Coordinates of C-alpha atoms in Angstrom, one line a residue:
M1 CA 12.1 -9.2 -44.6
F2 CA 9.7 -11.8 -43.1
Q3 CA 6.9 -10.2 -41.1
L4 CA 4.2 -11.9 -38.9
G5 CA 2.6 -8.6 -37.9
G6 CA 1.9 -7.6 -34.3
N7 CA 4.9 -7.4 -32.0
I8 CA 7.6 -8.1 -34.6
G9 CA 8.6 -6.2 -37.6
K10 CA 10.8 -3.1 -36.9
N11 CA 13.6 -4.7 -35.0
D12 CA 13.6 -8.1 -36.6
M13 CA 16.4 -8.9 -39.0
R14 CA 18.0 -11.9 -40.8
R15 CA 21.3 -13.0 -39.4
D16 CA 23.1 -15.6 -41.4
G17 CA 19.8 -16.8 -42.9
I18 CA 18.1 -17.1 -39.6
L19 CA 15.0 -15.1 -38.5
A20 CA 16.1 -13.6 -35.2
L21 CA 14.2 -12.0 -32.4
P22 CA 15.4 -8.5 -31.3
D23 CA 18.4 -8.5 -28.9
K24 CA 16.8 -5.7 -26.9
P25 CA 15.7 -6.9 -23.5
E26 CA 12.0 -7.0 -23.0
K27 CA 9.7 -7.5 -20.1
K28 CA 8.9 -11.1 -19.4
S29 CA 5.2 -11.1 -20.1
G30 CA 3.1 -14.3 -20.5
G31 CA 3.9 -14.2 -24.2
G32 CA 7.6 -13.6 -23.4
R33 CA 7.9 -16.6 -21.1
L34 CA 6.3 -18.7 -23.8
R35 CA 8.6 -17.3 -26.4
D36 CA 11.6 -18.3 -24.2
A37 CA 10.2 -21.8 -23.7
L38 CA 9.6 -22.2 -27.4
K39 CA 13.1 -21.0 -28.2
R40 CA 14.6 -23.5 -25.8
R41 CA 12.6 -26.3 -27.4
A42 CA 13.4 -25.1 -30.9
F43 CA 17.1 -25.6 -30.7
G44 CA 17.8 -29.2 -31.4
K45 CA 14.4 -30.8 -31.2
T46 CA 11.6 -28.6 -32.6
L47 CA 8.7 -30.8 -33.4
G48 CA 9.7 -34.3 -32.5
E49 CA 12.3 -36.6 -34.0
P50 CA 13.6 -35.7 -37.4
R51 CA 11.8 -37.4 -40.2
R52 CA 13.4 -39.1 -43.2
D53 CA 11.5 -37.1 -45.9
T54 CA 12.9 -34.1 -47.7
S55 CA 10.7 -31.6 -46.0
P56 CA 12.5 -28.3 -44.9
F57 CA 10.8 -29.2 -41.6
S58 CA 13.9 -31.2 -40.6
Q59 CA 16.6 -30.3 -43.1
S60 CA 18.9 -28.2 -41.0
P61 CA 19.4 -26.5 -37.6
E62 CA 18.7 -23.2 -39.3
H63 CA 15.3 -24.4 -40.3
Q64 CA 14.7 -25.7 -36.9
Q65 CA 15.5 -22.4 -35.4
D66 CA 13.3 -20.6 -37.9
V67 CA 10.3 -22.8 -37.0
G68 CA 10.9 -22.4 -33.3
L69 CA 11.2 -18.7 -33.5
L70 CA 8.1 -18.5 -35.6
F71 CA 6.2 -20.4 -33.0
A72 CA 7.5 -17.9 -30.4
S73 CA 6.2 -15.0 -32.5
M74 CA 2.9 -16.8 -32.9
A75 CA 2.3 -16.8 -29.2
D76 CA 2.1 -13.0 -29.1
E77 CA -0.4 -13.1 -31.9
Y78 CA -2.6 -15.6 -30.1
E79 CA -2.6 -13.5 -26.9
K80 CA -4.3 -10.8 -29.0
V81 CA -6.8 -13.1 -30.7
A82 CA -9.8 -11.7 -28.8
R83 CA -9.1 -8.1 -30.0
R84 CA -7.8 -8.8 -33.5
E85 CA -9.1 -12.2 -34.7
E86 CA -7.4 -12.0 -38.1
R87 CA -3.9 -12.0 -36.6
H88 CA -3.9 -15.7 -35.6
Q89 CA -4.8 -16.6 -39.1
M90 CA -1.8 -14.5 -40.4
A91 CA 0.5 -16.2 -37.9
L92 CA -0.6 -19.7 -39.0
D93 CA -0.2 -18.8 -42.7
S94 CA 3.3 -17.5 -42.0
I95 CA 4.4 -20.5 -40.0
I96 CA 3.0 -23.0 -42.5
S97 CA 4.6 -21.1 -45.4
A98 CA 7.9 -21.1 -43.6
I99 CA 7.8 -24.9 -42.9
G100 CA 7.2 -25.3 -46.6
D101 CA 5.4 -28.7 -46.4
E102 CA 1.7 -28.5 -45.6
S103 CA 1.3 -32.2 -45.1
V104 CA -1.1 -33.8 -42.7
H105 CA 1.7 -34.9 -40.5
N106 CA 3.3 -31.4 -40.2
L107 CA 0.0 -29.7 -39.6
F108 CA -0.8 -32.1 -36.8
Q109 CA 2.6 -31.4 -35.3
I110 CA 1.6 -27.8 -35.1
I111 CA -1.6 -28.8 -33.4
Q112 CA 0.3 -30.8 -30.8
H113 CA 2.6 -27.8 -30.2
V114 CA -0.3 -25.4 -29.7
E115 CA -2.1 -27.8 -27.3
E116 CA 1.0 -28.1 -25.1
Q117 CA 0.9 -24.4 -24.3
A118 CA -2.0 -24.5 -21.9
D119 CA -0.1 -22.4 -19.3
Y120 CA 0.4 -19.6 -21.8
L121 CA -2.3 -19.5 -24.4
S122 CA -5.9 -18.9 -23.4
P123 CA -8.4 -21.7 -24.1
Q124 CA -10.1 -19.5 -26.7
A125 CA -6.8 -18.9 -28.6
R126 CA -5.9 -22.6 -28.5
K127 CA -9.4 -23.7 -29.7
M128 CA -9.3 -21.3 -32.6
A129 CA -5.9 -22.4 -33.7
V130 CA -6.7 -26.1 -33.5
E131 CA -10.0 -25.7 -35.3
D132 CA -8.3 -23.7 -38.1
L133 CA -5.6 -26.3 -38.4
L134 CA -8.1 -29.2 -38.4
K135 CA -10.0 -27.5 -41.3
R136 CA -6.7 -27.4 -43.3
I137 CA -6.0 -31.0 -42.5
F138 CA -9.5 -32.2 -43.5
K139 CA -9.3 -30.2 -46.7
R140 CA -6.1 -32.0 -47.6
I141 CA -7.5 -35.4 -46.7
E142 CA -10.6 -34.9 -48.9
A143 CA -8.6 -33.5 -51.8
E144 CA -6.2 -36.6 -51.8
E145 CA -7.0 -38.8 -54.7
D146 CA -4.8 -41.8 -53.8
P147 CA -6.2 -43.8 -50.8
V148 CA -2.7 -45.2 -50.2
R149 CA -1.3 -41.8 -49.5
V150 CA -4.3 -41.2 -47.1
I151 CA -3.5 -44.4 -45.3
T152 CA 0.3 -43.6 -45.2
N153 CA -0.5 -40.1 -43.8
L154 CA -2.9 -41.7 -41.3
F155 CA -0.3 -44.1 -39.8
E156 CA 2.6 -41.6 -40.1
T157 CA 0.5 -39.2 -38.0
W158 CA -0.8 -41.9 -35.6
A159 CA 2.5 -43.8 -35.1
P160 CA 3.7 -42.1 -31.9
T161 CA 0.5 -42.8 -30.0
Y162 CA -0.8 -45.9 -31.9
D163 CA 0.5 -48.5 -29.4
Q164 CA -1.0 -46.6 -26.4
H165 CA -4.3 -46.4 -28.2
M166 CA -4.4 -50.1 -29.0
A167 CA -3.5 -51.0 -25.5
D168 CA -6.0 -48.7 -23.8
T169 CA -8.9 -49.8 -26.0
G170 CA -8.3 -53.6 -25.5
H171 CA -7.3 -54.4 -29.0
D172 CA -3.8 -55.7 -28.0
A173 CA -5.3 -57.9 -25.3
A174 CA -7.7 -59.4 -27.8
V175 CA -5.0 -60.1 -30.4
N176 CA -2.9 -61.6 -27.6
A177 CA -5.7 -64.0 -26.7
L178 CA -6.1 -64.9 -30.3
M179 CA -2.4 -65.6 -30.7
K180 CA -2.5 -67.9 -27.7
Q181 CA -5.4 -69.8 -29.2
A182 CA -3.7 -70.2 -32.6
I183 CA -0.6 -71.5 -30.9
E184 CA -2.7 -74.0 -28.9
L185 CA -4.2 -75.2 -32.3
R186 CA -0.6 -75.4 -33.7
R187 CA 0.5 -77.6 -30.8
M188 CA -2.5 -79.9 -31.2
G189 CA -1.8 -80.4 -34.9
L190 CA -5.1 -78.9 -36.2
G191 CA -5.2 -78.9 -40.0
N192 CA -1.9 -80.5 -41.0
A193 CA 0.7 -81.5 -38.3
S194 CA 3.5 -81.5 -40.9
N195 CA 2.7 -77.9 -41.9
P196 CA 1.8 -76.1 -38.7
I197 CA -0.5 -73.0 -38.7
I198 CA 2.4 -70.8 -37.7
G199 CA 5.5 -71.8 -39.7
K200 CA 9.2 -70.8 -39.7
N201 CA 9.0 -68.3 -42.5
I202 CA 6.3 -65.6 -41.9
L203 CA 5.1 -62.7 -43.9
E204 CA 3.4 -59.9 -42.0
M205 CA 1.6 -58.0 -44.8
S206 CA 0.6 -55.0 -42.7
G207 CA 3.1 -55.1 -39.8
G208 CA 2.4 -51.7 -38.3
T209 CA 4.4 -51.2 -35.1
G210 CA 5.2 -54.9 -34.9
T211 CA 2.8 -55.8 -32.1
V212 CA 1.4 -58.9 -33.7
I213 CA 4.9 -60.4 -34.2
K214 CA 5.9 -59.4 -30.7
L215 CA 2.9 -61.2 -29.2
L216 CA 3.7 -64.2 -31.4
C217 CA 7.3 -64.2 -30.1
D218 CA 6.0 -63.8 -26.5
N219 CA 3.8 -66.9 -26.8
L220 CA 5.8 -69.1 -29.1
T221 CA 8.3 -71.0 -27.0
L222 CA 11.7 -72.2 -28.1
L223 CA 10.3 -75.8 -28.1
D224 CA 7.6 -74.7 -30.5
E225 CA 10.0 -73.0 -32.9
P226 CA 13.6 -72.0 -32.0
L227 CA 14.0 -69.6 -34.9
I228 CA 11.5 -67.8 -37.1
R229 CA 12.1 -65.5 -40.0
V230 CA 9.7 -62.5 -40.4
T231 CA 9.3 -60.2 -43.4
L232 CA 7.4 -57.1 -42.1
N233 CA 5.7 -55.0 -44.8
D234 CA 4.3 -51.6 -44.0
L235 CA 3.9 -48.4 -46.0
S236 CA 4.6 -46.1 -43.0
P237 CA 8.3 -45.6 -42.3
A238 CA 7.4 -44.3 -38.8
M239 CA 5.5 -47.5 -38.0
A240 CA 8.3 -49.6 -39.4
D241 CA 10.9 -47.8 -37.2
I242 CA 8.9 -48.5 -34.1
A243 CA 8.5 -52.2 -35.1
K244 CA 12.3 -52.6 -35.5
R245 CA 13.0 -51.1 -32.0
K246 CA 10.2 -53.2 -30.5
L247 CA 11.4 -56.5 -32.0
A248 CA 15.1 -55.9 -31.3
C249 CA 15.0 -57.9 -28.1
F250 CA 13.9 -61.0 -30.1
S251 CA 16.8 -60.8 -32.5
H252 CA 18.3 -64.1 -31.2
R253 CA 15.2 -66.0 -32.4
C254 CA 13.4 -63.7 -34.8
K255 CA 15.2 -62.7 -38.0
L256 CA 13.5 -59.5 -39.2
G257 CA 13.4 -58.2 -42.7
G258 CA 11.4 -55.3 -44.1
E259 CA 9.3 -54.4 -47.2
Q260 CA 7.4 -51.2 -48.1
Q261 CA 4.8 -52.2 -50.7
D262 CA 1.3 -51.2 -51.5
L263 CA -0.7 -54.3 -50.8
R264 CA -2.8 -53.8 -54.0
K265 CA 0.3 -54.0 -56.2
A266 CA 2.6 -56.0 -53.9
R267 CA 4.7 -59.0 -55.1
F268 CA 6.1 -61.1 -52.2
G269 CA 7.5 -64.0 -54.3
L270 CA 6.0 -67.3 -55.2
G271 CA 5.8 -70.0 -52.5
A272 CA 8.3 -68.1 -50.3
Y273 CA 6.4 -68.2 -46.9
D274 CA 4.9 -70.8 -44.6
T275 CA 2.5 -68.3 -43.0
A276 CA 1.0 -65.0 -44.2
I277 CA -0.7 -62.6 -41.7
L278 CA -3.0 -59.8 -42.6
S279 CA -3.8 -57.9 -39.4
Q280 CA -6.4 -55.2 -38.9
T281 CA -6.1 -54.0 -42.5
L282 CA -8.9 -55.7 -44.4
H283 CA -11.5 -53.0 -44.0
L284 CA -9.0 -50.3 -45.2
I285 CA -8.2 -52.0 -48.6
T286 CA -10.0 -50.1 -51.3
D287 CA -10.1 -49.6 -55.0
P288 CA -9.2 -46.0 -56.0
E289 CA -11.4 -46.1 -59.2
L290 CA -14.4 -47.3 -57.2
L291 CA -13.8 -44.6 -54.6
H292 CA -14.1 -42.0 -57.4
A293 CA -17.1 -43.8 -58.8
E294 CA -18.8 -43.6 -55.4
G295 CA -18.7 -39.8 -55.7
D296 CA -20.3 -39.8 -59.1
P297 CA -24.1 -40.0 -58.9
D298 CA -24.4 -41.3 -62.4
A299 CA -21.9 -44.1 -61.9
V300 CA -23.0 -47.7 -61.4
A301 CA -21.3 -48.8 -58.2
E302 CA -20.8 -52.4 -57.2
S303 CA -20.7 -53.7 -53.6
P304 CA -19.6 -50.8 -51.3
D305 CA -17.2 -53.0 -49.3
H306 CA -14.7 -53.2 -52.3
R307 CA -14.6 -57.0 -51.8
H308 CA -13.1 -57.6 -55.2
I309 CA -9.9 -55.7 -54.4
K310 CA -9.7 -57.3 -50.9
R311 CA -9.9 -60.7 -52.6
K312 CA -7.0 -59.8 -55.0
V313 CA -4.8 -58.8 -52.0
I314 CA -5.6 -62.1 -50.4
E315 CA -4.8 -64.0 -53.6
K316 CA -1.4 -62.3 -53.6
A317 CA -0.9 -63.7 -50.1
F318 CA -1.8 -67.2 -51.3
E319 CA 0.7 -66.8 -54.2
A320 CA 3.4 -66.1 -51.6
L321 CA 2.5 -69.2 -49.6
T322 CA 4.1 -72.7 -49.9
L323 CA 1.7 -75.6 -50.6
D324 CA -0.2 -76.3 -47.3
G325 CA 1.0 -72.9 -45.9
H326 CA -1.5 -70.9 -43.9
F327 CA -3.1 -67.5 -44.3
I328 CA -4.2 -65.7 -41.0
M329 CA -6.6 -62.8 -41.1
I330 CA -7.1 -60.8 -37.9
D331 CA -9.8 -58.1 -37.8
E332 CA -12.7 -56.8 -35.7
W333 CA -16.4 -57.1 -36.1
P334 CA -18.8 -55.3 -36.0
A335 CA -16.6 -53.1 -38.3
K336 CA -17.6 -49.6 -37.2
L337 CA -16.0 -46.2 -36.7
S338 CA -16.3 -44.8 -33.3
D339 CA -18.5 -41.7 -32.6
Q340 CA -17.0 -38.3 -33.5
P341 CA -14.3 -37.8 -30.8
D342 CA -13.3 -34.6 -29.2
R343 CA -9.5 -34.8 -29.2
P344 CA -7.9 -33.4 -32.4
M345 CA -5.8 -36.4 -33.0
E346 CA -8.8 -38.7 -32.8
R347 CA -10.8 -36.4 -35.0
I348 CA -8.0 -36.6 -37.7
I349 CA -7.9 -40.4 -37.4
H350 CA -11.7 -40.6 -37.7
R351 CA -11.7 -38.4 -40.8
M352 CA -8.9 -40.4 -42.4
F353 CA -10.6 -43.6 -41.7
H354 CA -13.9 -42.2 -43.1
E355 CA -12.1 -41.5 -46.4
T356 CA -10.9 -45.1 -46.9
F357 CA -12.9 -47.3 -44.5
R358 CA -15.0 -49.7 -46.6
P359 CA -15.6 -52.6 -44.2
I360 CA -17.0 -56.0 -45.0
V361 CA -20.1 -55.8 -42.8
D362 CA -20.5 -59.4 -42.0
R363 CA -18.0 -62.2 -41.5
S364 CA -20.2 -64.6 -43.5
I365 CA -19.5 -62.4 -46.6
F366 CA -15.8 -62.7 -46.0
R367 CA -16.1 -66.5 -45.6
D368 CA -18.7 -67.3 -48.3
N369 CA -18.0 -64.7 -50.9
V370 CA -14.4 -63.5 -50.6
M371 CA -12.6 -66.6 -49.5
Q372 CA -14.8 -69.0 -51.4
N373 CA -13.4 -67.5 -54.6
V374 CA -9.7 -67.7 -53.6
K375 CA -8.3 -70.7 -55.4
G376 CA -7.0 -73.5 -53.1
A377 CA -8.3 -71.8 -49.9
R378 CA -9.4 -74.4 -47.3
F379 CA -11.0 -73.2 -44.0
V380 CA -9.1 -74.2 -40.9
A381 CA -10.4 -72.2 -37.9
E382 CA -12.3 -69.1 -36.8
L383 CA -11.3 -67.8 -33.3
K384 CA -12.8 -65.0 -31.2
A385 CA -11.7 -62.7 -28.4
R386 CA -13.7 -59.8 -26.9
I387 CA -12.4 -56.3 -27.3
D388 CA -15.2 -54.6 -25.3
G389 CA -18.9 -54.8 -24.9
K390 CA -19.5 -53.8 -28.5
H391 CA -16.6 -55.3 -30.5
S392 CA -14.8 -58.6 -30.8
M393 CA -11.5 -59.5 -32.6
Y394 CA -11.6 -62.5 -34.9
M395 CA -8.8 -64.6 -36.3
I396 CA -9.8 -66.5 -39.4
I397 CA -7.3 -69.1 -40.7
Y398 CA -7.2 -70.8 -44.2
R399 CA -4.7 -73.3 -45.7
K400 CA -3.4 -73.3 -49.2
D401 CA -4.6 -76.8 -49.7
R402 CA -2.8 -78.8 -52.4
D403 CA -5.7 -81.2 -53.0
K404 CA -8.2 -78.4 -53.4
L405 CA -5.8 -76.3 -55.5
Y406 CA -5.2 -79.1 -58.0
N407 CA -8.7 -80.6 -57.7
T408 CA -7.3 -84.0 -56.8
E409 CA -9.6 -84.7 -53.8
R410 CA -12.4 -87.3 -53.7
P411 CA -15.4 -87.9 -51.4
L412 CA -14.7 -90.3 -48.5
P413 CA -16.4 -93.7 -48.6
Y414 CA -19.6 -93.7 -46.5
D415 CA -19.8 -97.4 -45.6
S416 CA -17.7 -100.6 -45.7
K417 CA -19.2 -101.7 -49.0
E418 CA -18.2 -98.5 -50.8
A419 CA -14.7 -98.7 -49.1
R420 CA -14.2 -102.3 -50.5
E421 CA -15.2 -101.2 -54.0
R422 CA -12.6 -98.4 -53.8
G423 CA -9.9 -100.7 -52.3
I424 CA -9.7 -98.8 -49.0
G425 CA -9.7 -100.5 -45.7
W426 CA -12.9 -99.6 -43.8
G427 CA -11.1 -99.9 -40.5
K428 CA -8.6 -97.2 -41.6
V429 CA -11.5 -94.9 -42.5
E430 CA -13.2 -95.4 -39.2
K431 CA -10.0 -94.7 -37.3
A432 CA -9.4 -91.6 -39.3
R433 CA -12.9 -90.4 -38.5
K434 CA -12.4 -91.0 -34.8
D435 CA -9.0 -89.3 -34.8
A436 CA -10.4 -86.2 -36.5
M437 CA -13.3 -86.0 -34.1
D438 CA -10.9 -86.3 -31.1
T439 CA -8.7 -83.5 -32.5
I440 CA -11.7 -81.2 -32.9
V441 CA -12.8 -81.8 -29.3
K442 CA -9.3 -81.4 -27.8
C443 CA -8.8 -78.2 -29.8
C444 CA -11.9 -76.8 -28.3
T445 CA -10.4 -77.3 -24.8
G446 CA -7.3 -75.5 -26.0
I447 CA -9.0 -72.3 -27.2
D448 CA -11.6 -72.2 -24.5
R449 CA -9.7 -70.8 -21.5
H450 CA -8.2 -68.0 -23.6
F451 CA -11.6 -67.2 -24.9
I452 CA -13.1 -67.1 -21.4
Q453 CA -10.3 -64.8 -20.1
T454 CA -11.3 -62.0 -22.6
Y455 CA -14.9 -62.2 -21.2
R456 CA -13.9 -61.2 -17.7
P457 CA -15.6 -57.9 -16.6
V458 CA -13.5 -54.8 -17.4
N459 CA -13.9 -51.2 -16.2
G460 CA -16.4 -52.1 -13.6
E461 CA -18.9 -53.7 -16.0
R462 CA -21.4 -56.3 -14.8
A463 CA -21.5 -58.7 -17.7
K464 CA -23.8 -61.6 -18.5
W465 CA -20.9 -63.9 -19.3
T466 CA -19.0 -63.8 -16.0
D467 CA -20.1 -67.4 -15.1
F468 CA -18.7 -69.2 -18.2
I469 CA -18.0 -72.8 -17.4
P470 CA -14.8 -74.4 -18.8
F471 CA -15.4 -76.7 -21.7
S472 CA -15.3 -80.4 -20.7
L473 CA -14.2 -83.3 -22.7
P474 CA -17.1 -85.6 -23.7
W475 CA -15.9 -88.5 -21.6
E476 CA -15.6 -86.5 -18.4
S477 CA -19.0 -85.0 -17.7
P478 CA -21.2 -83.7 -20.5
L479 CA -24.1 -85.2 -22.3
S480 CA -23.2 -86.4 -25.8
V481 CA -26.1 -86.2 -28.2
N482 CA -25.5 -88.8 -30.9
N483 CA -29.0 -90.2 -30.6
P484 CA -32.1 -88.1 -30.1
S485 CA -33.3 -90.5 -27.4
N486 CA -30.4 -89.3 -25.2
L487 CA -32.4 -86.1 -24.7
Q488 CA -35.0 -88.0 -22.7
M489 CA -32.4 -88.4 -19.9
S490 CA -32.3 -84.6 -19.3
R491 CA -35.7 -84.1 -17.5
E492 CA -34.2 -81.5 -15.1
K493 CA -33.4 -78.1 -16.6
S494 CA -29.8 -76.8 -16.7
Q495 CA -28.0 -79.8 -15.4
F496 CA -25.1 -80.1 -17.9
D497 CA -21.9 -78.0 -18.2
T498 CA -21.2 -79.1 -21.8
I499 CA -23.3 -80.8 -24.5
V500 CA -21.8 -82.3 -27.6
I501 CA -24.1 -82.9 -30.6
S502 CA -22.2 -85.3 -32.9
E503 CA -23.1 -86.5 -36.4
R504 CA -26.8 -85.8 -36.0
L505 CA -27.6 -82.7 -38.1
H506 CA -27.6 -84.4 -41.5
Q507 CA -29.9 -87.1 -40.3
M508 CA -32.8 -84.8 -39.2
A509 CA -35.2 -82.5 -41.0
E510 CA -35.3 -78.7 -40.3
R511 CA -38.0 -78.7 -37.6
P512 CA -36.6 -81.6 -35.5
R513 CA -33.2 -80.0 -35.7
R514 CA -34.5 -76.8 -34.3
D515 CA -36.5 -78.6 -31.6
M516 CA -33.3 -80.6 -30.6
I517 CA -31.3 -77.3 -30.1
G518 CA -34.1 -76.0 -28.0
K519 CA -34.1 -79.0 -25.7
V520 CA -30.3 -78.9 -25.5
L521 CA -30.4 -75.3 -24.3
K522 CA -32.9 -76.2 -21.6
S523 CA -30.6 -78.9 -20.4
L524 CA -27.5 -76.7 -20.4
K525 CA -26.4 -74.5 -17.5
I526 CA -26.0 -70.8 -18.0
G527 CA -22.4 -70.3 -19.2
G528 CA -22.2 -73.9 -20.5
A529 CA -20.9 -74.9 -23.9
I530 CA -22.5 -76.5 -26.9
L531 CA -20.3 -78.2 -29.4
I532 CA -21.8 -79.2 -32.8
V533 CA -19.6 -81.6 -34.7
D534 CA -20.5 -83.1 -38.1
E535 CA -19.0 -84.0 -41.4
W536 CA -19.0 -81.9 -44.6
P537 CA -19.6 -82.6 -47.4
P538 CA -22.6 -84.5 -46.0
P539 CA -22.2 -88.3 -46.2
A540 CA -24.0 -90.0 -49.0
G541 CA -27.5 -91.0 -48.0
S542 CA -28.0 -88.2 -45.5
L543 CA -31.7 -87.6 -44.8
G544 CA -31.6 -83.9 -44.3
P545 CA -28.2 -82.4 -45.2
I546 CA -27.6 -78.9 -43.9
R547 CA -25.1 -76.4 -45.4
K548 CA -22.2 -75.2 -43.1
R549 CA -23.3 -71.5 -43.5
D550 CA -26.7 -72.4 -42.2
I551 CA -25.4 -73.6 -38.8
R552 CA -24.9 -70.0 -37.7
N553 CA -27.0 -68.1 -40.2
V554 CA -30.2 -70.1 -39.8
L555 CA -30.1 -72.8 -37.1
M556 CA -28.4 -70.9 -34.3
E557 CA -29.7 -67.5 -35.4
Q558 CA -33.1 -68.5 -34.0
F559 CA -31.4 -68.7 -30.5
Q560 CA -29.2 -65.6 -30.9
K561 CA -30.5 -64.1 -27.6
R562 CA -29.5 -67.2 -25.7
V563 CA -26.2 -68.2 -27.2
I564 CA -23.0 -66.5 -28.4
F565 CA -20.4 -67.9 -30.9
E566 CA -17.0 -68.9 -29.4
G567 CA -15.2 -70.5 -32.3
S568 CA -15.2 -73.0 -35.2
M569 CA -12.6 -75.3 -36.8
R570 CA -12.1 -78.0 -39.4
Q571 CA -10.0 -81.2 -39.4
T572 CA -9.4 -83.2 -42.5
I573 CA -10.4 -86.8 -42.0
M574 CA -8.0 -88.3 -44.6
H575 CA -5.7 -86.4 -46.9
G576 CA -6.6 -86.7 -50.5
Y577 CA -10.3 -86.7 -49.6
S578 CA -12.7 -83.7 -49.5
S579 CA -14.4 -84.8 -46.3
G580 CA -13.6 -83.1 -43.0
Y581 CA -15.1 -82.7 -39.5
Y582 CA -16.3 -79.2 -38.6
G583 CA -16.8 -78.2 -35.0
Y584 CA -18.9 -75.2 -34.0
L585 CA -18.6 -74.0 -30.3
F586 CA -21.3 -71.9 -28.7
R587 CA -21.9 -70.5 -25.2
K588 CA -25.3 -70.3 -23.4
I589 CA -25.9 -66.8 -21.9
K590 CA -28.6 -65.2 -19.9
C591 CA -31.4 -64.0 -22.1
V592 CA -31.1 -60.2 -22.8

């Protein structure tokens, strides 16, 4: 005998292993109407599509009927919650016991079912049930020792509504803009034309519902790449199922394979892929031992962002890349959790993220600490697209550079005398420098329009960036600052759309550099672009060499209220040599 209390007990009986409600006709009260509705839902599809696990939740029609009928009985208990508060607790305990699997996923399914009964259950009854179930869920999350299981539960629970959330919040639009920019750089041959940024054989390390690959297929034309092969790895079977359905329409040009590996322990083969993508997962990669240490007040904890384990995952990606293959990391900064939301689903997601969310706070840490220690990693580009007024999505691209990996690169000759001594034609070096400079400038025009599109006002906002001016090529309209005396021409304020500062930074001391940027900003229109192009490592004999990291962290930081970062990229001057041109693109905004 299985008893919930309240209205069932005497006349209930087991029939062929099924808990049955009494055959005796009863008056159709509010609870009775709900019971009938729940019974109709129970037969065939009780709590969503059957899952692949071994939970009794989806094992047989008998179990489905049991669960449906238990929900029907629960409705009666909830109608009495104001008079006998303990009964709703008894009902929940009985239902969860009957399901037999008190997982986060199943508990959330019960919450969804309760919330759908607004016509039958009073607000007070629904609220009490949801709060009680949330307490159970949070208790299970906090008790879970393996962060991978927390993440798996997170995305199993989130899978049905994940795509809608990413579309509504602007994440998908931002990733789409970044993908368009990356494809523009691919077409212009940034990095290495013979090994494009997006190759034929692609590893998606955290594929989710397949949105990144879908956006790639949407934007990559048949002329770009007629056939690509994608291995999509994700721990969540529910996410992977959605991805397969989503990408089915691209089967004629995208051959899809699947993996289900924990990124911390994954092995994707050696030199098997042209491109590896890690999308919106970096901040969730954690070290279980360090997580436990964080809860021990006597333990000596290292950096709270778990950067060491993040670096190891990226090193696995580089192992899987061919020589001169590319690693693409997509994630958002500032890396913050949203405020405590009201909806149960969002509260669950928020709590799960809190358990495993260890973000790298600043992108400079990712570039200068994490990637700097990945063997053979050569910076290619950093791209940006706005999500909303507080967050932006970034795509940071690195190449598995054979010269850097095997330490075979040499510094480039600085003048004709040094070139003759090394047996290199000086004319060849000068042409290579010019070609690299031209590639940087053309690539800036390629990414610019997609960047601007993400800065259009949304949801009625009145933004300071609505008047961005398209980036112009140096020979069309802007002032090109390759000699400080050029600045004397700009006596009128705000007369240029674009200003290019080329090969000047290493020839100036710190104070003159800062003064030059100040003059450039006065000469630039609101919404105009500043492109800084220079060579690193600094040429021999430079008067005041500046480090790359100091362009943004020191030089432009002084003008942070007047400029925003748009993107940066690197182009090798000559293969076999360490020198390359770097371009840093900024936008002038209204002072805030």
